[in-house]
mmCIF file of C-alpha atoms in Angstrom:
data_model
loop_
_atom_site.group_PDB
_atom_site.id
_atom_site.type_symbol
_atom_site.label_atom_id
_atom_site.label_comp_id
_atom_site.label_asym_id
_atom_site.label_seq_id
_atom_site.Cartn_x
_atom_site.Cartn_y
_atom_site.Cartn_z
ATOM 1 C CA UNK T 1 78.527 148.246 113.342
ATOM 2 C CA UNK T 2 75.295 146.434 114.251
ATOM 3 C CA UNK T 3 74.013 146.807 117.778
ATOM 4 C CA UNK T 4 74.444 143.920 120.145
ATOM 5 C CA UNK T 5 71.564 142.392 122.060
ATOM 6 C CA UNK T 6 71.274 141.032 125.584
ATOM 7 C CA UNK T 7 71.458 137.247 125.834
ATOM 8 C CA UNK T 8 71.066 134.802 128.695
ATOM 9 C CA UNK T 9 74.544 133.517 129.552
ATOM 10 C CA UNK T 10 73.302 129.933 129.936
ATOM 11 C CA UNK T 11 70.972 129.808 126.933
ATOM 12 C CA UNK T 12 72.114 128.120 123.703
ATOM 13 C CA UNK T 13 72.984 130.499 120.910
ATOM 14 C CA UNK T 14 71.587 130.666 117.407
ATOM 15 C CA UNK T 15 74.706 130.852 115.226
ATOM 16 C CA UNK T 16 74.886 131.205 111.457
ATOM 17 C CA UNK T 17 78.154 130.138 109.808
ATOM 18 C CA UNK T 18 78.704 131.512 106.297
ATOM 19 C CA UNK T 19 81.329 130.035 104.008
ATOM 20 C CA UNK T 20 81.969 130.652 100.325
ATOM 21 C CA UNK T 21 84.146 128.923 97.753
ATOM 22 C CA UNK T 22 86.827 131.626 97.964
ATOM 23 C CA UNK T 23 88.238 129.979 101.101
ATOM 24 C CA UNK T 24 90.272 126.766 100.791
ATOM 25 C CA UNK T 25 89.446 123.242 101.859
ATOM 26 C CA UNK T 26 90.734 122.397 105.309
ATOM 27 C CA UNK T 27 89.812 125.775 106.766
ATOM 28 C CA UNK T 28 88.031 124.060 109.671
ATOM 29 C CA UNK T 29 84.498 125.358 109.057
ATOM 30 C CA UNK T 30 82.890 121.927 109.187
ATOM 31 C CA UNK T 31 84.569 120.773 112.391
ATOM 32 C CA UNK T 32 83.899 124.105 114.121
ATOM 33 C CA UNK T 33 80.219 124.121 113.135
ATOM 34 C CA UNK T 34 79.639 120.548 114.279
ATOM 35 C CA UNK T 35 81.522 121.214 117.535
ATOM 36 C CA UNK T 36 79.236 124.156 118.307
ATOM 37 C CA UNK T 37 76.191 121.981 117.633
ATOM 38 C CA UNK T 38 77.504 119.236 119.901
ATOM 39 C CA UNK T 39 77.970 121.923 122.575
ATOM 40 C CA UNK T 40 74.230 122.595 122.418
ATOM 41 C CA UNK T 41 73.885 125.519 120.039
ATOM 42 C CA UNK T 42 71.602 125.860 117.015
ATOM 43 C CA UNK T 43 73.947 126.153 114.049
ATOM 44 C CA UNK T 44 72.962 127.027 110.497
ATOM 45 C CA UNK T 45 75.697 126.667 107.860
ATOM 46 C CA UNK T 46 75.148 128.726 104.702
ATOM 47 C CA UNK T 47 77.490 127.795 101.863
ATOM 48 C CA UNK T 48 77.651 128.233 98.095
ATOM 49 C CA UNK T 49 78.703 124.584 97.734
ATOM 50 C CA UNK T 50 76.406 122.666 100.094
ATOM 51 C CA UNK T 51 77.276 119.246 98.669
ATOM 52 C CA UNK T 52 81.026 119.650 99.176
ATOM 53 C CA UNK T 53 82.445 118.432 102.522
ATOM 54 C CA UNK T 54 79.436 119.460 104.568
ATOM 55 C CA UNK T 55 79.680 119.087 108.324
ATOM 56 C CA UNK T 56 77.983 115.987 109.677
ATOM 57 C CA UNK T 57 75.153 116.775 112.134
ATOM 58 C CA UNK T 58 75.890 115.447 115.618
ATOM 59 C CA UNK T 59 74.170 112.209 116.544
ATOM 60 C CA UNK T 60 74.106 113.087 120.253
ATOM 61 C CA UNK T 61 73.740 116.253 122.257
ATOM 62 C CA UNK T 62 71.086 118.944 122.539
ATOM 63 C CA UNK T 63 72.225 121.098 119.636
ATOM 64 C CA UNK T 64 71.089 121.342 116.041
ATOM 65 C CA UNK T 65 72.996 121.657 112.787
ATOM 66 C CA UNK T 66 71.519 122.464 109.397
ATOM 67 C CA UNK T 67 73.221 123.139 106.056
ATOM 68 C CA UNK T 68 71.557 125.348 103.449
ATOM 69 C CA UNK T 69 72.739 126.847 100.158
ATOM 70 C CA UNK T 70 73.847 130.452 100.359
ATOM 71 C CA UNK T 71 71.813 132.569 97.979
ATOM 72 C CA UNK T 72 73.675 135.366 96.250
ATOM 73 C CA UNK T 73 70.759 137.705 96.866
ATOM 74 C CA UNK T 74 68.929 138.257 100.088
ATOM 75 C CA UNK T 75 70.541 139.392 103.275
ATOM 76 C CA UNK T 76 68.622 138.439 106.364
ATOM 77 C CA UNK T 77 67.123 135.446 108.065
ATOM 78 C CA UNK T 78 63.395 136.138 108.086
ATOM 79 C CA UNK T 79 61.556 135.460 111.323
ATOM 80 C CA UNK T 80 64.371 133.457 112.943
ATOM 81 C CA UNK T 81 67.475 135.666 112.981
ATOM 82 C CA UNK T 82 70.665 134.329 114.572
ATOM 83 C CA UNK T 83 72.226 135.806 117.670
ATOM 84 C CA UNK T 84 75.517 135.992 115.796
ATOM 85 C CA UNK T 85 76.999 135.332 112.349
ATOM 86 C CA UNK T 86 80.425 133.721 111.918
ATOM 87 C CA UNK T 87 81.588 134.680 108.432
ATOM 88 C CA UNK T 88 84.531 132.873 106.847
ATOM 89 C CA UNK T 89 86.385 134.985 104.272
ATOM 90 C CA UNK T 90 85.820 138.487 102.805
ATOM 91 C CA UNK T 91 82.849 137.543 100.582
ATOM 92 C CA UNK T 92 81.041 135.959 103.531
ATOM 93 C CA UNK T 93 81.793 139.019 105.677
ATOM 94 C CA UNK T 94 80.273 141.315 103.048
ATOM 95 C CA UNK T 95 77.145 139.146 102.886
ATOM 96 C CA UNK T 96 76.865 138.960 106.664
ATOM 97 C CA UNK T 97 77.270 142.713 107.141
ATOM 98 C CA UNK T 98 73.808 143.253 105.660
ATOM 99 C CA UNK T 99 71.996 140.894 108.001
ATOM 100 C CA UNK T 100 71.829 143.164 111.041
ATOM 101 C CA UNK T 101 73.346 140.502 113.307
ATOM 102 C CA UNK T 102 76.721 140.828 115.073
ATOM 103 C CA UNK T 103 79.450 139.451 112.804
ATOM 104 C CA UNK T 104 82.558 137.519 113.815
ATOM 105 C CA UNK T 105 84.982 137.137 110.911
ATOM 106 C CA UNK T 106 87.737 134.669 110.168
ATOM 107 C CA UNK T 107 90.147 134.719 107.246
ATOM 108 C CA UNK T 108 91.627 131.231 106.812
ATOM 109 C CA UNK T 109 95.175 130.597 105.736
ATOM 110 C CA UNK T 110 95.356 130.292 101.965
ATOM 111 C CA UNK T 111 92.316 132.484 101.363
ATOM 112 C CA UNK T 112 92.044 136.221 100.683
ATOM 113 C CA UNK T 113 92.783 138.645 103.496
ATOM 114 C CA UNK T 114 90.725 141.711 104.362
ATOM 115 C CA UNK T 115 91.828 145.019 102.914
ATOM 116 C CA UNK T 116 92.019 147.234 105.966
ATOM 117 C CA UNK T 117 89.604 147.019 108.904
ATOM 118 C CA UNK T 118 86.569 144.881 107.969
ATOM 119 C CA UNK T 119 83.292 146.834 108.151
ATOM 120 C CA UNK T 120 80.463 145.707 110.404
ATOM 121 C CA UNK T 121 82.568 143.191 112.331
ATOM 122 C CA UNK T 122 82.710 142.892 116.126
ATOM 123 C CA UNK T 123 85.666 140.462 116.265
ATOM 124 C CA UNK T 124 88.177 138.793 113.948
ATOM 125 C CA UNK T 125 89.508 135.309 114.739
ATOM 126 C CA UNK T 126 92.988 133.998 113.967
ATOM 127 C CA UNK T 127 93.780 130.308 114.429
ATOM 128 C CA UNK T 128 97.565 130.669 114.909
ATOM 129 C CA UNK T 129 99.972 133.315 116.152
ATOM 130 C CA UNK T 130 101.371 133.580 112.622
ATOM 131 C CA UNK T 131 97.869 134.270 111.299
ATOM 132 C CA UNK T 132 97.324 136.838 114.064
ATOM 133 C CA UNK T 133 100.417 138.731 112.913
ATOM 134 C CA UNK T 134 99.384 138.488 109.250
ATOM 135 C CA UNK T 135 95.935 139.932 109.968
ATOM 136 C CA UNK T 136 97.470 142.788 111.944
ATOM 137 C CA UNK T 137 99.659 143.529 108.930
ATOM 138 C CA UNK T 138 96.563 143.434 106.694
ATOM 139 C CA UNK T 139 95.021 146.270 108.711
ATOM 140 C CA UNK T 140 92.787 144.486 111.223
ATOM 141 C CA UNK T 141 92.785 146.499 114.470
ATOM 142 C CA UNK T 142 94.462 144.756 117.380
ATOM 143 C CA UNK T 143 91.379 145.447 119.519
ATOM 144 C CA UNK T 144 89.276 143.266 117.193
ATOM 145 C CA UNK T 145 91.640 140.304 116.994
ATOM 146 C CA UNK T 146 91.236 137.127 119.027
ATOM 147 C CA UNK T 147 93.349 133.977 118.660
ATOM 148 C CA UNK T 148 91.309 130.765 118.875
ATOM 149 C CA UNK T 149 93.164 127.615 117.766
ATOM 150 C CA UNK T 150 91.888 125.402 114.990
ATOM 151 C CA UNK T 151 90.185 122.236 116.178
ATOM 152 C CA UNK T 152 90.191 118.523 115.444
ATOM 153 C CA UNK T 153 87.674 115.814 116.293
ATOM 154 C CA UNK T 154 89.768 113.600 118.549
ATOM 155 C CA UNK T 155 86.940 111.047 118.720
ATOM 156 C CA UNK T 156 87.264 110.411 114.966
ATOM 157 C CA UNK T 157 91.002 110.981 114.621
ATOM 158 C CA UNK T 158 92.366 108.472 117.133
ATOM 159 C CA UNK T 159 95.581 106.523 117.579
ATOM 160 C CA UNK T 160 93.686 103.237 117.885
ATOM 161 C CA UNK T 161 91.695 101.970 114.960
ATOM 162 C CA UNK T 162 91.992 100.463 111.485
ATOM 163 C CA UNK T 163 94.793 101.576 109.178
ATOM 164 C CA UNK T 164 95.283 101.306 105.446
ATOM 165 C CA UNK T 165 97.093 98.189 104.348
ATOM 166 C CA UNK T 166 100.791 98.656 103.785
ATOM 167 C CA UNK T 167 103.839 96.712 102.771
ATOM 168 C CA UNK T 168 107.262 96.398 104.322
ATOM 169 C CA UNK T 169 108.578 99.799 103.222
ATOM 170 C CA UNK T 170 108.577 102.751 105.636
ATOM 171 C CA UNK T 171 105.599 104.969 104.832
ATOM 172 C CA UNK T 172 105.519 108.752 104.717
ATOM 173 C CA UNK T 173 102.175 110.548 104.311
ATOM 174 C CA UNK T 174 101.455 114.116 103.262
ATOM 175 C CA UNK T 175 97.936 115.596 103.282
ATOM 176 C CA UNK T 176 97.048 118.996 101.848
ATOM 177 C CA UNK T 177 97.339 121.289 98.875
ATOM 178 C CA UNK T 178 99.469 120.284 95.902
ATOM 179 C CA UNK T 179 100.118 123.894 94.936
ATOM 180 C CA UNK T 180 103.613 125.382 94.619
ATOM 181 C CA UNK T 181 105.212 125.971 97.993
ATOM 182 C CA UNK T 182 102.551 123.979 99.877
ATOM 183 C CA UNK T 183 105.031 121.227 100.743
ATOM 184 C CA UNK T 184 104.489 118.325 98.352
ATOM 185 C CA UNK T 185 107.345 119.530 96.145
ATOM 186 C CA UNK T 186 109.770 119.571 99.097
ATOM 187 C CA UNK T 187 108.550 116.150 100.270
ATOM 188 C CA UNK T 188 109.145 114.591 96.839
ATOM 189 C CA UNK T 189 112.637 116.036 96.564
ATOM 190 C CA UNK T 190 113.462 114.793 100.067
ATOM 191 C CA UNK T 191 112.347 111.249 99.185
ATOM 192 C CA UNK T 192 115.403 110.779 96.959
ATOM 193 C CA UNK T 193 117.498 110.984 100.153
ATOM 194 C CA UNK T 194 115.409 108.463 102.137
ATOM 195 C CA UNK T 195 116.147 104.958 100.875
ATOM 196 C CA UNK T 196 113.286 102.460 100.485
ATOM 197 C CA UNK T 197 110.582 104.749 101.917
ATOM 198 C CA UNK T 198 107.304 105.352 100.086
ATOM 199 C CA UNK T 199 105.361 108.624 100.023
ATOM 200 C CA UNK T 200 101.556 108.812 99.857
ATOM 201 C CA UNK T 201 100.238 112.240 98.859
ATOM 202 C CA UNK T 202 96.577 113.036 99.582
ATOM 203 C CA UNK T 203 95.091 116.195 98.135
ATOM 204 C CA UNK T 204 94.465 118.084 94.941
ATOM 205 C CA UNK T 205 91.594 117.708 92.501
ATOM 206 C CA UNK T 206 89.709 114.483 91.832
ATOM 207 C CA UNK T 207 90.044 114.823 88.046
ATOM 208 C CA UNK T 208 92.700 116.480 85.917
ATOM 209 C CA UNK T 209 95.071 118.411 88.122
ATOM 210 C CA UNK T 210 97.943 120.504 86.708
ATOM 211 C CA UNK T 211 99.633 120.519 90.119
ATOM 212 C CA UNK T 212 99.618 116.730 90.268
ATOM 213 C CA UNK T 213 101.065 116.590 86.745
ATOM 214 C CA UNK T 214 103.793 119.013 87.798
ATOM 215 C CA UNK T 215 104.623 116.965 90.880
ATOM 216 C CA UNK T 216 104.668 113.706 88.915
ATOM 217 C CA UNK T 217 107.212 115.244 86.547
ATOM 218 C CA UNK T 218 109.234 116.348 89.583
ATOM 219 C CA UNK T 219 109.151 112.791 90.963
ATOM 220 C CA UNK T 220 110.336 111.431 87.615
ATOM 221 C CA UNK T 221 113.197 113.913 87.571
ATOM 222 C CA UNK T 222 114.142 112.914 91.133
ATOM 223 C CA UNK T 223 114.012 109.219 90.235
ATOM 224 C CA UNK T 224 111.309 108.343 92.786
ATOM 225 C CA UNK T 225 108.187 107.764 90.655
ATOM 226 C CA UNK T 226 107.965 104.161 91.844
ATOM 227 C CA UNK T 227 107.852 105.307 95.474
ATOM 228 C CA UNK T 228 105.263 108.126 95.244
ATOM 229 C CA UNK T 229 101.514 107.563 95.080
ATOM 230 C CA UNK T 230 99.044 110.375 94.453
ATOM 231 C CA UNK T 231 95.730 109.515 96.097
ATOM 232 C CA UNK T 232 93.683 112.563 95.142
ATOM 233 C CA UNK T 233 91.365 114.120 97.745
ATOM 234 C CA UNK T 234 90.834 111.930 100.820
ATOM 235 C CA UNK T 235 87.870 112.796 103.045
ATOM 236 C CA UNK T 236 87.190 112.287 106.728
ATOM 237 C CA UNK T 237 85.869 108.764 106.214
ATOM 238 C CA UNK T 238 89.238 107.466 105.013
ATOM 239 C CA UNK T 239 91.759 109.994 106.269
ATOM 240 C CA UNK T 240 92.192 108.575 109.818
ATOM 241 C CA UNK T 241 93.037 105.160 108.336
ATOM 242 C CA UNK T 242 95.540 106.787 105.977
ATOM 243 C CA UNK T 243 97.253 108.717 108.778
ATOM 244 C CA UNK T 244 97.408 105.692 111.083
ATOM 245 C CA UNK T 245 99.241 103.768 108.367
ATOM 246 C CA UNK T 246 102.103 106.302 108.357
ATOM 247 C CA UNK T 247 105.421 105.961 110.109
ATOM 248 C CA UNK T 248 105.906 109.725 109.729
ATOM 249 C CA UNK T 249 103.541 112.470 108.547
ATOM 250 C CA UNK T 250 105.054 115.360 106.588
ATOM 251 C CA UNK T 251 103.900 118.979 106.640
ATOM 252 C CA UNK T 252 106.780 120.844 105.039
ATOM 253 C CA UNK T 253 105.482 123.938 103.208
ATOM 254 C CA UNK T 254 107.526 126.969 102.337
ATOM 255 C CA UNK T 255 104.636 129.247 103.310
ATOM 256 C CA UNK T 256 101.730 129.268 105.734
ATOM 257 C CA UNK T 257 99.108 126.604 104.929
ATOM 258 C CA UNK T 258 96.048 125.307 106.837
ATOM 259 C CA UNK T 259 97.075 123.497 110.009
ATOM 260 C CA UNK T 260 94.225 120.958 110.080
ATOM 261 C CA UNK T 261 96.219 118.008 108.597
ATOM 262 C CA UNK T 262 98.905 118.446 111.262
ATOM 263 C CA UNK T 263 96.322 118.352 114.050
ATOM 264 C CA UNK T 264 94.718 115.254 112.536
ATOM 265 C CA UNK T 265 98.078 113.485 112.347
ATOM 266 C CA UNK T 266 98.868 114.349 115.967
ATOM 267 C CA UNK T 267 95.418 113.169 117.077
ATOM 268 C CA UNK T 268 96.168 109.864 115.319
ATOM 269 C CA UNK T 269 99.345 109.522 117.366
ATOM 270 C CA UNK T 270 101.768 109.980 114.497
ATOM 271 C CA UNK T 271 105.030 111.975 114.654
ATOM 272 C CA UNK T 272 105.193 114.978 112.358
ATOM 273 C CA UNK T 273 108.078 116.493 110.449
ATOM 274 C CA UNK T 274 106.965 120.082 109.940
ATOM 275 C CA UNK T 275 108.307 123.347 108.608
ATOM 276 C CA UNK T 276 109.070 126.034 111.143
ATOM 277 C CA UNK T 277 106.532 128.361 109.549
ATOM 278 C CA UNK T 278 102.878 129.178 110.136
ATOM 279 C CA UNK T 279 100.561 126.590 111.646
ATOM 280 C CA UNK T 280 103.138 123.819 111.919
ATOM 281 C CA UNK T 281 105.365 126.017 114.060
ATOM 282 C CA UNK T 282 102.408 126.592 116.415
ATOM 283 C CA UNK T 283 101.164 123.014 116.555
ATOM 284 C CA UNK T 284 104.333 120.906 116.508
ATOM 285 C CA UNK T 285 106.575 121.083 119.570
ATOM 286 C CA UNK T 286 110.086 120.397 118.308
ATOM 287 C CA UNK T 287 111.637 117.291 119.865
ATOM 288 C CA UNK T 288 108.384 116.590 121.728
ATOM 289 C CA UNK T 289 105.649 115.830 119.179
ATOM 290 C CA UNK T 290 107.865 115.809 116.101
ATOM 291 C CA UNK T 291 110.704 117.613 114.385
ATOM 292 C CA UNK T 292 110.680 121.112 112.905
ATOM 293 C CA UNK T 293 112.934 121.959 109.965
ATOM 294 C CA UNK T 294 113.692 125.074 107.959
ATOM 295 C CA UNK T 295 111.156 125.633 105.167
ATOM 296 C CA UNK T 296 112.117 124.735 101.609
ATOM 297 C CA UNK T 297 115.025 122.468 102.606
ATOM 298 C CA UNK T 298 114.565 118.909 101.214
ATOM 299 C CA UNK T 299 117.892 117.809 102.716
ATOM 300 C CA UNK T 300 116.746 118.897 106.185
ATOM 301 C CA UNK T 301 113.429 117.083 105.734
ATOM 302 C CA UNK T 302 115.237 113.911 104.659
ATOM 303 C CA UNK T 303 117.592 114.082 107.652
ATOM 304 C CA UNK T 304 114.662 114.464 110.061
ATOM 305 C CA UNK T 305 112.791 111.566 108.446
ATOM 306 C CA UNK T 306 115.841 109.315 108.570
ATOM 307 C CA UNK T 307 116.318 110.121 112.254
ATOM 308 C CA UNK T 308 112.717 109.176 113.053
ATOM 309 C CA UNK T 309 112.685 106.022 110.924
ATOM 310 C CA UNK T 310 115.824 104.819 112.678
ATOM 311 C CA UNK T 311 114.302 105.129 116.167
ATOM 312 C CA UNK T 312 110.980 103.366 116.783
ATOM 313 C CA UNK T 313 110.892 104.488 120.429
ATOM 314 C CA UNK T 314 111.273 108.120 119.374
ATOM 315 C CA UNK T 315 108.398 107.773 116.906
ATOM 316 C CA UNK T 316 106.187 106.186 119.552
ATOM 317 C CA UNK T 317 107.038 108.843 122.130
ATOM 318 C CA UNK T 318 106.397 111.723 119.765
ATOM 319 C CA UNK T 319 103.124 110.098 118.719
ATOM 320 C CA UNK T 320 101.909 109.783 122.308
ATOM 321 C CA UNK T 321 102.888 113.389 123.057
ATOM 322 C CA UNK T 322 101.203 114.572 119.857
ATOM 323 C CA UNK T 323 97.970 112.823 120.765
ATOM 324 C CA UNK T 324 98.070 114.367 124.249
ATOM 325 C CA UNK T 325 98.640 117.833 122.779
ATOM 326 C CA UNK T 326 95.816 117.434 120.247
ATOM 327 C CA UNK T 327 93.382 116.440 122.993
ATOM 328 C CA UNK T 328 94.473 119.041 125.551
ATOM 329 C CA UNK T 329 94.767 122.047 123.240
ATOM 330 C CA UNK T 330 92.952 121.456 119.946
ATOM 331 C CA UNK T 331 90.052 119.098 120.699
ATOM 332 C CA UNK T 332 86.850 120.410 119.154
ATOM 333 C CA UNK T 333 84.917 120.245 122.442
ATOM 334 C CA UNK T 334 87.521 122.473 124.104
ATOM 335 C CA UNK T 335 87.446 124.951 121.209
ATOM 336 C CA UNK T 336 83.629 124.959 121.302
ATOM 337 C CA UNK T 337 83.793 126.044 124.952
ATOM 338 C CA UNK T 338 86.199 128.852 124.036
ATOM 339 C CA UNK T 339 83.991 130.019 121.165
ATOM 340 C CA UNK T 340 80.854 129.823 123.314
ATOM 341 C CA UNK T 341 82.416 132.157 125.868
ATOM 342 C CA UNK T 342 83.608 134.512 123.125
ATOM 343 C CA UNK T 343 80.289 134.575 121.278
ATOM 344 C CA UNK T 344 78.322 134.944 124.497
ATOM 345 C CA UNK T 345 80.389 137.932 125.530
ATOM 346 C CA UNK T 346 79.740 139.588 122.173
ATOM 347 C CA UNK T 347 75.965 139.165 122.118
ATOM 348 C CA UNK T 348 75.380 140.113 125.760
ATOM 349 C CA UNK T 349 75.282 143.784 126.718
ATOM 350 C CA UNK T 350 75.424 144.616 130.444
ATOM 351 C CA UNK T 351 72.428 146.695 131.633
ATOM 352 C CA UNK T 352 74.675 149.666 132.430
ATOM 353 C CA UNK T 353 76.024 149.615 128.872
ATOM 354 C CA UNK T 354 72.470 149.659 127.510
ATOM 355 C CA UNK T 355 71.646 152.603 129.774
ATOM 356 C CA UNK T 356 74.696 154.531 128.570
ATOM 357 C CA UNK T 357 73.703 153.884 124.960
ATOM 358 C CA UNK T 358 70.165 155.141 125.612
ATOM 359 C CA UNK T 359 71.510 158.285 127.346
ATOM 360 C CA UNK T 360 73.811 158.938 124.394
ATOM 361 C CA UNK T 361 70.860 158.676 122.007
ATOM 362 C CA UNK T 362 68.714 160.976 124.187
ATOM 363 C CA UNK T 363 71.557 163.462 124.530
#
């Protein structure tokens, strides 16, 4: 494990964030990196796909944010090494381990897990309690694990603002992966039990997408093709308007999936029907910010949606509570403060600890 160095508690940190294509979209790297920059740190994002959903540098604040391509060869940072490296996924952890800097690792939902204790890592971050348990089961020592919630930019994802144009039909929105078990299949099957509602599905590939073809066939079989629209990937520029246009946002996977779309929906003041699994179970407070249902149960999803569509006051109340929860628990500025304290504690070594290390070396 690389040695840690002393660092002024008040000084901004130099943080390198490494992300590779093995981790899924929606893992929160961009929002976390920009939050750290807004908090005043110097952040360098190294990625093997620098043109794909890069974080936007902050327009205010004392920090800096730069995005560079990650080179397959070359471990190290030349004459300007970071105080700490935040590596996202096993491939990034392996790259970071050769830099000589302290490494914090995260293994996002939907990406590969570590095999046993990760080498050269001073801490491993989980963004939900479910993820914490999964990483323990994968062999990460409990002493290394920290739970830091995912974050959302509540200044961009707001309840007030423009919304996509809509007609008179109730609108359901689902954002995320189109893969099997990720929730779109359950949402489409539930639509047959919700009269007159339309479902907008955002996610998947921009071009040919076998998952979208599979889901379209499922919609045809369920008799709801005229009420389902597949939008393809929807980025941050348009996503708040999409979410604000929804009466209800669905997040109904049968397995753990990234929690970011749920947080964005809550920040936009929209009630969520979520599965009682993984990130949704952490983020959604049942009967407060939305309704939780058993995973893989289209009939349960339909019943929850019908209940919400029938009660405008309930939808409004859940939306207000969801916005409050997003701001108080998941706002990116709050998470940046938590990460700053965590990172600072890892790169600072008390003088007595340094003395003990020197004595051990001399002995």
